[in-house]
Short mmCIF file of C-alpha atoms and ligand atoms in Angstrom, two decimals:
data_model
loop_
_atom_site.label_atom_id
_atom_site.label_comp_id
_atom_site.label_asym_id
_atom_site.label_seq_id
_atom_site.Cartn_x
_atom_site.Cartn_y
_atom_site.Cartn_z
CA MET A 41 142.32 62.12 17.57
CA MET A 42 145.77 64.16 16.07
CA SER A 43 145.30 67.74 16.10
CA LYS A 44 148.13 69.01 13.91
CA TYR A 45 148.02 68.79 10.13
CA LEU A 46 150.50 70.13 7.47
CA ILE A 47 148.71 71.42 4.32
CA LYS A 48 151.45 70.65 1.89
CA GLY A 49 152.38 72.76 -1.46
CA GLY A 50 148.65 74.12 -2.14
CA GLN A 51 147.79 77.34 -3.68
CA VAL A 52 146.58 79.03 -0.98
CA ILE A 53 143.84 81.84 -1.83
CA ASP A 54 142.81 83.85 1.17
CA PRO A 55 141.41 86.95 0.09
CA ALA A 56 140.75 88.19 3.65
CA ASN A 57 144.68 88.23 3.77
CA HIS A 58 145.35 89.25 0.39
CA VAL A 59 147.31 86.14 -0.15
CA ASP A 60 147.48 83.62 -3.13
CA ALA A 61 150.70 81.86 -3.57
CA ASP A 62 152.01 78.49 -3.15
CA LEU A 63 151.97 77.98 0.43
CA ASP A 64 151.80 75.56 3.25
CA ILE A 65 149.40 75.63 6.14
CA LEU A 66 149.90 74.89 9.82
CA ILE A 67 146.90 73.75 11.46
CA GLU A 68 147.00 72.92 15.37
CA ASP A 69 144.51 72.72 18.36
CA GLY A 70 141.79 73.74 15.77
CA ARG A 71 143.37 77.23 14.79
CA ILE A 72 145.73 78.41 11.49
CA ALA A 73 149.13 78.20 13.33
CA ALA A 74 151.23 79.26 10.33
CA VAL A 75 151.12 80.20 6.54
CA SER A 76 154.29 79.98 4.76
CA LYS A 77 156.56 78.23 2.60
CA ASN A 78 158.04 75.02 3.21
CA LEU A 79 156.89 74.30 6.57
CA ALA A 80 157.58 70.73 5.51
CA GLY A 81 160.86 69.67 7.83
CA LYS A 82 160.62 73.02 10.18
CA LYS A 83 160.46 72.51 13.74
CA VAL A 84 157.28 74.03 14.38
CA ALA A 85 155.69 71.45 12.19
CA ALA A 86 156.97 68.48 13.86
CA GLY A 87 154.70 65.55 14.20
CA ALA A 88 151.94 67.19 12.10
CA GLU A 89 150.07 64.64 9.67
CA VAL A 90 150.84 65.84 6.34
CA ILE A 91 148.14 66.51 3.46
CA ASP A 92 149.61 66.86 0.08
CA ALA A 93 147.78 69.68 -1.66
CA SER A 94 150.38 70.08 -4.27
CA GLY A 95 148.03 71.26 -7.68
CA LYS A 96 145.07 71.94 -5.59
CA ILE A 97 143.67 75.19 -4.02
CA ALA A 98 143.31 75.46 -0.55
CA ALA A 99 141.07 78.53 0.53
CA PRO A 100 138.85 79.30 3.32
CA GLY A 101 135.69 77.21 3.92
CA LEU A 102 132.80 78.66 1.73
CA VAL A 103 130.16 80.79 3.14
CA ASP A 104 126.64 80.18 2.16
CA MET A 105 124.70 83.07 3.27
CA HIS A 106 121.44 81.57 2.15
CA VAL A 107 120.43 77.88 2.13
CA HIS A 108 116.78 76.61 3.22
CA LEU A 109 117.89 73.29 5.88
CA ARG A 110 113.74 72.39 6.25
CA ASP A 111 114.50 71.59 9.47
CA PRO A 112 112.33 71.91 11.80
CA GLY A 113 109.18 70.37 9.56
CA ARG A 114 110.23 68.61 6.65
CA ALA A 115 113.09 66.16 7.49
CA ASP A 116 111.99 64.14 4.10
CA GLU A 117 113.40 67.20 2.06
CA GLU A 118 116.61 68.18 3.98
CA THR A 119 117.45 68.27 7.74
CA VAL A 120 120.19 70.27 9.57
CA GLU A 121 122.37 66.74 9.55
CA SER A 122 121.84 66.03 5.70
CA GLY A 123 122.26 69.71 4.58
CA LEU A 124 125.74 70.12 6.59
CA HIS A 125 126.68 66.85 4.69
CA ALA A 126 125.62 68.50 1.42
CA ALA A 127 127.14 71.54 2.25
CA ALA A 128 130.78 69.78 3.01
CA LYS A 129 130.78 67.86 0.05
CA GLY A 130 130.09 71.70 -2.01
CA GLY A 131 132.76 73.16 0.01
CA PHE A 132 130.97 74.99 2.46
CA THR A 133 131.94 74.82 6.28
CA SER A 134 129.04 77.79 7.42
CA VAL A 135 125.87 78.12 6.03
CA ALA A 136 123.27 80.53 6.98
CA CYS A 137 119.75 79.16 7.02
CA MET A 138 116.42 80.87 6.16
CA PRO A 139 113.37 80.88 8.71
CA ASN A 140 110.78 79.64 6.82
CA THR A 141 110.73 76.44 8.45
CA ASP A 142 107.79 74.64 10.49
CA PRO A 143 107.22 76.20 13.15
CA VAL A 144 108.91 79.35 11.91
CA THR A 145 112.21 80.50 13.00
CA ASP A 146 110.43 83.29 14.92
CA SER A 147 111.47 82.92 18.48
CA ALA A 148 114.61 81.87 20.38
CA SER A 149 113.49 78.16 21.13
CA VAL A 150 113.57 77.62 17.34
CA VAL A 151 116.93 78.82 16.80
CA GLU A 152 118.36 77.10 19.90
CA TYR A 153 117.15 73.84 18.57
CA ILE A 154 118.64 74.60 15.09
CA LYS A 155 122.00 75.33 16.92
CA HIS A 156 121.45 72.13 18.79
CA GLN A 157 120.93 70.21 15.89
CA ALA A 158 124.29 71.54 14.26
CA ALA A 159 125.98 70.54 17.30
CA ASP A 160 125.00 67.02 17.06
CA VAL A 161 126.11 66.76 13.34
CA GLY A 162 130.10 67.36 14.79
CA PHE A 163 130.94 69.43 12.01
CA GLY A 164 129.90 72.79 10.12
CA ASN A 165 128.92 75.91 11.20
CA VAL A 166 125.07 76.75 10.92
CA TYR A 167 123.83 80.55 11.62
CA PRO A 168 120.22 80.81 11.81
CA ILE A 169 118.59 84.07 10.03
CA GLY A 170 115.30 84.89 12.16
CA ALA A 171 111.95 85.82 10.82
CA ILE A 172 111.32 89.33 10.77
CA THR A 173 107.97 88.90 11.41
CA ARG A 174 105.68 86.31 13.63
CA GLY A 175 105.03 83.29 11.64
CA LEU A 176 106.27 84.76 8.78
CA ALA A 177 102.39 86.51 8.57
CA GLY A 178 104.05 90.21 7.69
CA GLU A 179 101.95 91.35 10.39
CA ARG A 180 103.85 91.98 13.63
CA LEU A 181 107.29 91.97 14.32
CA SER A 182 109.16 88.64 15.85
CA GLU A 183 110.81 88.21 19.24
CA MET A 184 114.48 90.18 17.62
CA GLY A 185 116.28 90.63 20.73
CA ASP A 186 115.35 87.00 21.85
CA MET A 187 116.82 85.43 18.90
CA VAL A 188 119.74 87.42 18.63
CA LYS A 189 120.77 86.47 21.79
CA ALA A 190 120.19 82.64 20.99
CA GLY A 191 122.49 83.20 17.99
CA ALA A 192 120.39 84.71 15.00
CA VAL A 193 122.75 86.38 12.66
CA ALA A 194 120.23 88.03 10.31
CA PHE A 195 116.70 88.53 9.74
CA SER A 196 114.61 87.91 6.90
CA ASP A 197 111.23 86.75 5.84
CA ASP A 198 112.55 85.07 2.78
CA GLY A 199 110.19 83.23 0.59
CA ARG A 200 108.04 85.86 1.20
CA CYS A 201 107.75 89.88 0.81
CA VAL A 202 107.65 92.02 3.70
CA MET A 203 104.74 93.64 1.96
CA ASN A 204 103.65 96.46 5.24
CA ALA A 205 106.55 99.46 4.36
CA GLN A 206 105.89 100.35 8.13
CA LEU A 207 107.13 97.22 9.65
CA MET A 208 109.97 96.86 7.29
CA ARG A 209 111.14 100.16 8.63
CA ARG A 210 110.64 99.26 11.94
CA ALA A 211 112.39 96.12 11.32
CA LEU A 212 115.31 97.99 9.71
CA GLU A 213 115.67 100.51 12.71
CA TYR A 214 115.48 97.83 15.61
CA SER A 215 117.99 95.62 13.86
CA LYS A 216 120.60 98.33 14.20
CA ILE A 217 120.43 97.67 17.78
CA TRP A 218 122.38 94.60 17.26
CA ASP A 219 123.90 95.55 14.27
CA LYS A 220 122.32 92.56 12.26
CA PRO A 221 121.09 92.67 8.44
CA VAL A 222 117.62 92.56 7.35
CA ILE A 223 117.53 90.26 4.03
CA SER A 224 114.91 91.31 1.61
CA HIS A 225 113.43 88.91 -0.48
CA ALA A 226 112.20 91.73 -2.43
CA GLU A 227 108.88 90.72 -4.58
CA GLU A 228 106.00 93.07 -4.91
CA ALA A 229 103.14 90.34 -3.85
CA ASP A 230 100.44 91.59 -6.22
CA LEU A 231 102.39 92.21 -9.43
CA ALA A 232 103.94 88.35 -8.64
CA ARG A 233 100.92 86.68 -7.69
CA GLY A 234 99.84 83.48 -9.70
CA GLY A 235 103.29 84.19 -11.75
CA GLN A 236 105.32 81.07 -12.67
CA MET A 237 108.37 82.82 -14.65
CA HIS A 238 109.97 85.76 -15.93
CA GLU A 239 107.33 87.83 -17.73
CA GLY A 240 108.37 88.59 -21.51
CA TYR A 241 108.81 86.72 -24.61
CA TRP A 242 109.20 83.34 -23.40
CA SER A 243 106.04 83.49 -20.70
CA THR A 244 104.06 84.33 -23.96
CA VAL A 245 105.30 81.89 -25.92
CA LEU A 246 105.16 78.99 -23.37
CA GLY A 247 101.41 80.20 -22.15
CA LEU A 248 102.54 80.58 -18.56
CA LYS A 249 101.85 83.80 -16.15
CA GLY A 250 104.65 86.03 -15.95
CA ILE A 251 106.43 87.65 -12.91
CA PRO A 252 107.66 90.86 -14.46
CA ALA A 253 110.93 92.41 -13.00
CA ALA A 254 109.10 95.01 -11.82
CA ALA A 255 107.73 93.22 -9.03
CA GLU A 256 111.50 92.74 -7.76
CA GLU A 257 112.42 96.20 -8.86
CA VAL A 258 109.78 98.03 -7.07
CA VAL A 259 110.49 96.41 -3.55
CA VAL A 260 114.24 96.89 -4.16
CA ALA A 261 113.51 100.78 -4.77
CA ARG A 262 111.26 100.69 -1.74
CA ASP A 263 114.02 99.03 0.72
CA ILE A 264 116.87 100.98 -0.39
CA ILE A 265 114.55 104.35 0.25
CA LEU A 266 114.03 102.86 3.98
CA ALA A 267 117.71 101.87 4.59
CA GLU A 268 118.71 105.38 3.59
CA LEU A 269 115.67 106.83 6.05
CA THR A 270 116.73 104.29 9.02
CA GLY A 271 120.67 103.71 8.63
CA GLY A 272 119.42 100.03 8.98
CA ARG A 273 121.80 97.49 7.13
CA LEU A 274 119.81 96.13 4.09
CA HIS A 275 120.72 93.09 2.16
CA ILE A 276 118.74 92.07 -1.17
CA ALA A 277 118.69 88.50 -1.09
CA HIS A 278 118.88 86.77 -4.98
CA LEU A 279 118.72 89.81 -7.18
CA SER A 280 117.90 88.93 -10.16
CA THR A 281 117.08 91.51 -12.81
CA ALA A 282 119.40 94.61 -14.34
CA GLY A 283 117.01 97.05 -13.04
CA SER A 284 117.96 95.75 -9.37
CA LEU A 285 121.34 95.90 -10.11
CA GLU A 286 120.87 99.50 -11.10
CA LEU A 287 119.01 100.48 -7.93
CA VAL A 288 121.77 99.01 -5.57
CA ARG A 289 124.68 100.50 -7.84
CA ARG A 290 123.35 103.79 -7.43
CA ALA A 291 122.30 103.57 -3.48
CA LYS A 292 125.94 102.27 -2.85
CA GLU A 293 127.33 105.27 -4.75
CA ARG A 294 125.43 107.09 -2.29
CA GLY A 295 126.80 105.38 0.76
CA ILE A 296 123.41 103.68 1.49
CA ASN A 297 124.31 100.86 3.67
CA VAL A 298 123.14 97.90 1.32
CA THR A 299 124.55 94.60 -0.15
CA CYS A 300 123.04 92.31 -2.25
CA GLU A 301 123.85 88.18 -3.46
CA VAL A 302 123.39 86.70 -6.75
CA THR A 303 122.62 83.01 -6.66
CA PRO A 304 124.52 80.87 -9.60
CA HIS A 305 121.29 79.81 -11.32
CA HIS A 306 120.50 83.87 -11.78
CA LEU A 307 124.35 84.17 -13.31
CA ILE A 308 124.19 80.80 -15.67
CA LEU A 309 120.53 80.22 -16.77
CA THR A 310 117.83 82.19 -18.69
CA ASP A 311 113.94 82.06 -19.24
CA GLU A 312 114.72 79.81 -22.36
CA ASN A 313 115.73 77.26 -19.99
CA LEU A 314 111.55 77.22 -19.29
CA GLN A 315 110.98 75.32 -22.79
CA GLY A 316 110.89 71.91 -21.40
CA TYR A 317 108.41 72.97 -18.70
CA ASP A 318 111.00 71.22 -16.31
CA THR A 319 110.16 72.48 -13.09
CA ASN A 320 113.76 72.00 -11.91
CA PHE A 321 114.16 75.37 -13.61
CA LYS A 322 111.12 76.93 -11.74
CA VAL A 323 112.75 79.22 -8.78
CA ASN A 324 111.84 82.05 -7.39
CA PRO A 325 112.80 84.71 -8.48
CA PRO A 326 112.54 83.72 -11.97
CA LEU A 327 115.21 83.17 -14.12
CA ARG A 328 115.49 86.10 -16.35
CA THR A 329 116.35 87.21 -19.94
CA ARG A 330 119.96 86.93 -21.16
CA GLN A 331 120.34 90.70 -21.14
CA ASP A 332 119.93 90.48 -17.21
CA VAL A 333 122.50 87.75 -16.98
CA GLU A 334 124.71 89.82 -18.61
CA ALA A 335 124.26 92.76 -16.39
CA LEU A 336 124.45 90.48 -13.28
CA ARG A 337 127.85 89.27 -14.49
CA GLN A 338 128.71 92.85 -15.08
CA GLY A 339 127.79 93.57 -11.41
CA LEU A 340 129.59 90.55 -10.08
CA LYS A 341 132.99 91.75 -11.70
CA ASP A 342 132.67 95.50 -10.90
CA GLY A 343 132.22 94.64 -7.07
CA VAL A 344 128.48 95.99 -6.94
CA ILE A 345 127.01 92.33 -6.13
CA ASP A 346 128.77 91.56 -2.78
CA THR A 347 128.24 87.56 -2.62
CA ILE A 348 127.18 84.58 -4.08
CA ALA A 349 124.68 82.49 -2.42
CA SER A 350 123.14 79.18 -3.69
CA ASP A 351 119.43 79.73 -2.40
CA HIS A 352 119.68 75.93 -1.74
CA ALA A 353 115.90 74.84 -1.29
CA PRO A 354 115.17 71.34 -1.26
CA HIS A 355 111.63 70.12 -2.27
CA ALA A 356 110.06 66.51 -2.01
CA ARG A 357 109.93 64.91 -5.53
CA HIS A 358 106.61 63.85 -5.45
CA GLU A 359 106.13 67.68 -5.02
CA LYS A 360 108.56 69.07 -7.68
CA GLU A 361 107.05 66.49 -10.50
CA MET A 362 103.55 68.20 -9.89
CA GLU A 363 102.27 70.15 -13.33
CA PHE A 364 103.86 73.34 -13.75
CA ASP A 365 101.82 75.60 -12.09
CA TYR A 366 101.58 73.76 -8.95
CA ALA A 367 105.25 72.51 -8.50
CA PRO A 368 107.00 74.56 -5.89
CA PHE A 369 109.57 77.30 -6.60
CA GLY A 370 113.31 76.72 -5.67
CA LEU A 371 116.25 74.05 -6.77
CA ILE A 372 118.97 72.88 -4.55
CA GLY A 373 122.51 74.33 -4.99
CA LEU A 374 125.12 73.36 -1.88
CA GLU A 375 126.74 70.57 -3.91
CA THR A 376 127.07 72.48 -7.42
CA THR A 377 127.75 75.73 -6.54
CA LEU A 378 131.44 75.77 -6.47
CA GLY A 379 131.77 73.73 -9.75
CA LEU A 380 129.04 75.93 -11.07
CA ILE A 381 131.16 79.03 -10.35
CA LEU A 382 134.58 77.86 -11.33
CA THR A 383 133.06 76.36 -14.75
CA GLU A 384 131.08 78.87 -15.87
CA ILE A 385 131.91 82.57 -14.41
CA VAL A 386 135.85 81.99 -13.14
CA ASP A 387 137.02 80.24 -16.35
CA LYS A 388 134.88 82.32 -18.50
CA GLY A 389 136.90 85.36 -17.23
CA VAL A 390 133.82 87.05 -15.55
CA VAL A 391 135.59 87.49 -12.07
CA SER A 392 139.18 85.69 -10.89
CA LEU A 393 139.33 82.67 -8.79
CA SER A 394 140.15 84.81 -5.44
CA GLU A 395 137.37 87.33 -6.51
CA ALA A 396 135.00 84.11 -6.43
CA ILE A 397 136.15 82.78 -3.24
CA ALA A 398 136.09 86.32 -1.43
CA LYS A 399 132.19 86.58 -2.71
CA MET A 400 131.63 82.88 -1.48
CA SER A 401 133.84 83.11 1.80
CA LEU A 402 135.07 86.65 3.13
CA ASN A 403 132.08 88.81 2.13
CA PRO A 404 129.23 86.92 3.56
CA SER A 405 131.01 86.52 6.73
CA LYS A 406 131.58 90.37 6.89
CA ILE A 407 127.56 90.72 5.99
CA LEU A 408 126.58 88.64 8.83
CA GLY A 409 129.23 89.57 10.95
CA ILE A 410 130.65 86.04 11.99
CA PRO A 411 134.42 85.04 12.14
CA LYS A 412 134.77 82.96 9.00
CA GLY A 413 136.13 83.46 5.57
CA SER A 414 139.50 84.04 6.57
CA ILE A 415 143.05 81.74 7.36
CA GLY A 416 145.19 83.90 9.01
CA ILE A 417 147.01 82.93 12.10
CA GLY A 418 145.18 82.32 14.54
CA ASP A 419 141.62 81.99 12.88
CA ILE A 420 139.70 78.83 13.41
CA ALA A 421 140.97 76.10 10.83
CA ASP A 422 137.87 76.30 8.67
CA LEU A 423 139.45 75.22 5.31
CA VAL A 424 138.49 73.35 2.10
CA ILE A 425 141.03 71.99 -0.39
CA ILE A 426 139.72 72.20 -4.21
CA ASP A 427 141.09 69.75 -7.17
CA THR A 428 140.54 71.95 -9.96
CA ASN A 429 141.97 69.30 -12.38
CA VAL A 430 138.97 67.04 -11.88
CA ILE A 431 135.79 67.51 -14.12
CA LEU A 432 132.89 65.87 -12.80
CA GLU A 433 129.25 65.05 -13.82
CA VAL A 434 126.67 66.20 -11.66
CA ASP A 435 125.23 62.87 -10.66
CA PRO A 436 122.13 63.78 -8.27
CA SER A 437 121.71 60.43 -7.37
CA ARG A 438 124.69 60.78 -5.37
CA PHE A 439 123.85 63.94 -3.51
CA GLU A 440 124.25 64.50 0.02
CA SER A 441 121.29 66.01 0.16
CA LYS A 442 118.11 64.48 1.09
CA SER A 443 116.30 66.24 -2.32
CA ILE A 444 117.27 65.86 -6.12
CA ASN A 445 115.56 68.95 -7.25
CA THR A 446 118.48 70.04 -9.35
CA PRO A 447 118.34 71.27 -13.08
CA TYR A 448 122.18 70.38 -13.34
CA GLY A 449 121.87 66.72 -13.75
CA GLY A 450 124.85 65.47 -16.65
CA TRP A 451 126.11 69.09 -16.48
CA ARG A 452 130.16 68.35 -16.38
CA LEU A 453 131.47 71.20 -14.06
CA LYS A 454 135.14 71.50 -12.91
CA GLY A 455 136.90 71.32 -9.50
CA VAL A 456 135.90 68.87 -6.57
CA VAL A 457 136.06 69.21 -2.99
CA SER A 458 138.91 66.72 -1.85
CA ASP A 459 139.49 67.80 1.81
CA ILE A 460 137.27 70.20 4.59
CA PHE A 461 138.58 70.92 7.51
CA CYS A 462 136.36 72.14 10.27
CA GLY A 463 137.54 74.00 13.53
CA GLY A 464 140.81 72.26 12.75
CA ASN A 465 139.12 68.54 12.46
CA PRO A 466 139.47 66.85 9.14
CA VAL A 467 135.57 66.27 7.97
CA ILE A 468 136.18 65.15 4.16
CA ARG A 469 139.64 63.51 3.09
CA ASP A 470 140.32 62.70 -0.19
CA GLY A 471 137.07 62.96 -1.15
CA ASP A 472 135.05 61.07 1.42
CA PHE A 473 133.62 61.72 4.92
CA VAL A 474 136.27 60.85 7.76
CA LYS A 475 133.66 59.69 9.99
CA ASP A 476 130.01 58.91 9.09
CA ASN A 477 127.55 60.54 11.47
CA ARG A 478 124.54 59.31 9.79
CA THR A 479 124.03 56.45 11.95
CA LYS A 480 122.45 58.15 14.53
CA SER A 481 118.43 58.35 13.75
CA PHE A 482 116.96 61.85 13.18
CA SER A 483 115.86 62.88 16.67
CA GLY A 484 112.18 63.37 15.97
CA ALA A 485 109.68 66.08 15.72
CA PHE A 486 110.19 69.34 16.92
CA LYS A 487 108.30 70.58 19.75
CA VAL A 488 108.28 74.20 20.54
ZN1 LIG B 1933 113.80 84.13 -1.42
ZN1 LIG B 1934 115.44 81.39 -0.37
#
């Protein structure tokens, strides 16, 4: 395979190196060899295959630090393989996956299994997040050190809140040994119990049990206090309320080691969207009010919110089609996040394209401590080329994901991924996968 590529004439956006200009990028032997004007015709680029990116954006491969790949355990909903295809189609070359798998990712062997599955796919980077507590049971700490050795990049009990403050304190203390973040799914279990949507006007109108903003905020406050106590690195997942944002804002002002993320749906949708009882709008944390959305957008703009993550949560169709009270929480986002952010956030002037790219590549890489999100000389060539001149209608039947639980079907979104390079190899060219690896069958049930 040719190992030299010249990406010509694109608008290169590389926040890590403060680059936003029309430049050429030379890839050689898997790494960025040059980023400069008019490389075509120069000796250094001799023999390179040329990719015309004029009129398009070339950026670091996007990094999604919050996805659920359902592997091991629910191959019908998603696998590492299908998840990486969905990621690439959506512009992501790296994902960090949450440990609520079956078995739970709470030991080195499951971390290794996920890494092996990813290596078999042949492209994309999967960074497992290890469970804070064994079996996500919230009772005893998991084998954190073993998991770090096997490749875990962070810890979380995502899907559940660590309700025992002493355990959370110890997790934050231990994680300092390896300088890994502890990711908080902030949801006070008793306040949230039985809740179906945000508690407020619309939950009353619709007759659904509410989850108050306070269920999130009391845990955000607790975890910030514990981060201050321990000096550990706290990351708040899927921040959803104006109150949580204020808590993080004040904590950052006081120098506490806290970062946070927001999902596209919490930046775009509100509890009003639940009117049709469409379970694709049923997410956790729930869609909040217009005021919360406005606050989160402000937080994104002024930098209190560090990253945008999809919280890609595949669910089987028959489970999502159950009665609202019984349907699981979650929506899939890998293939819509980029388009949603370009259309609803960048084009509407909330943040610049460069800021949006930073929040979807450089910033999550820094939080996870992974060498991604940058296209400086010598960096591994993970790249996305985005054609922002195209508007596409979301068609879930064409998703790479094995699941279709999205509320965005029929939405018209700007931008399409035309090319993806991973480790210097082309994965997507002109909108199509270069090599379809999916002829290989799923390797079967996972055994511990
Ligand atoms: Zn969560
Ligand atoms: Zn999640």
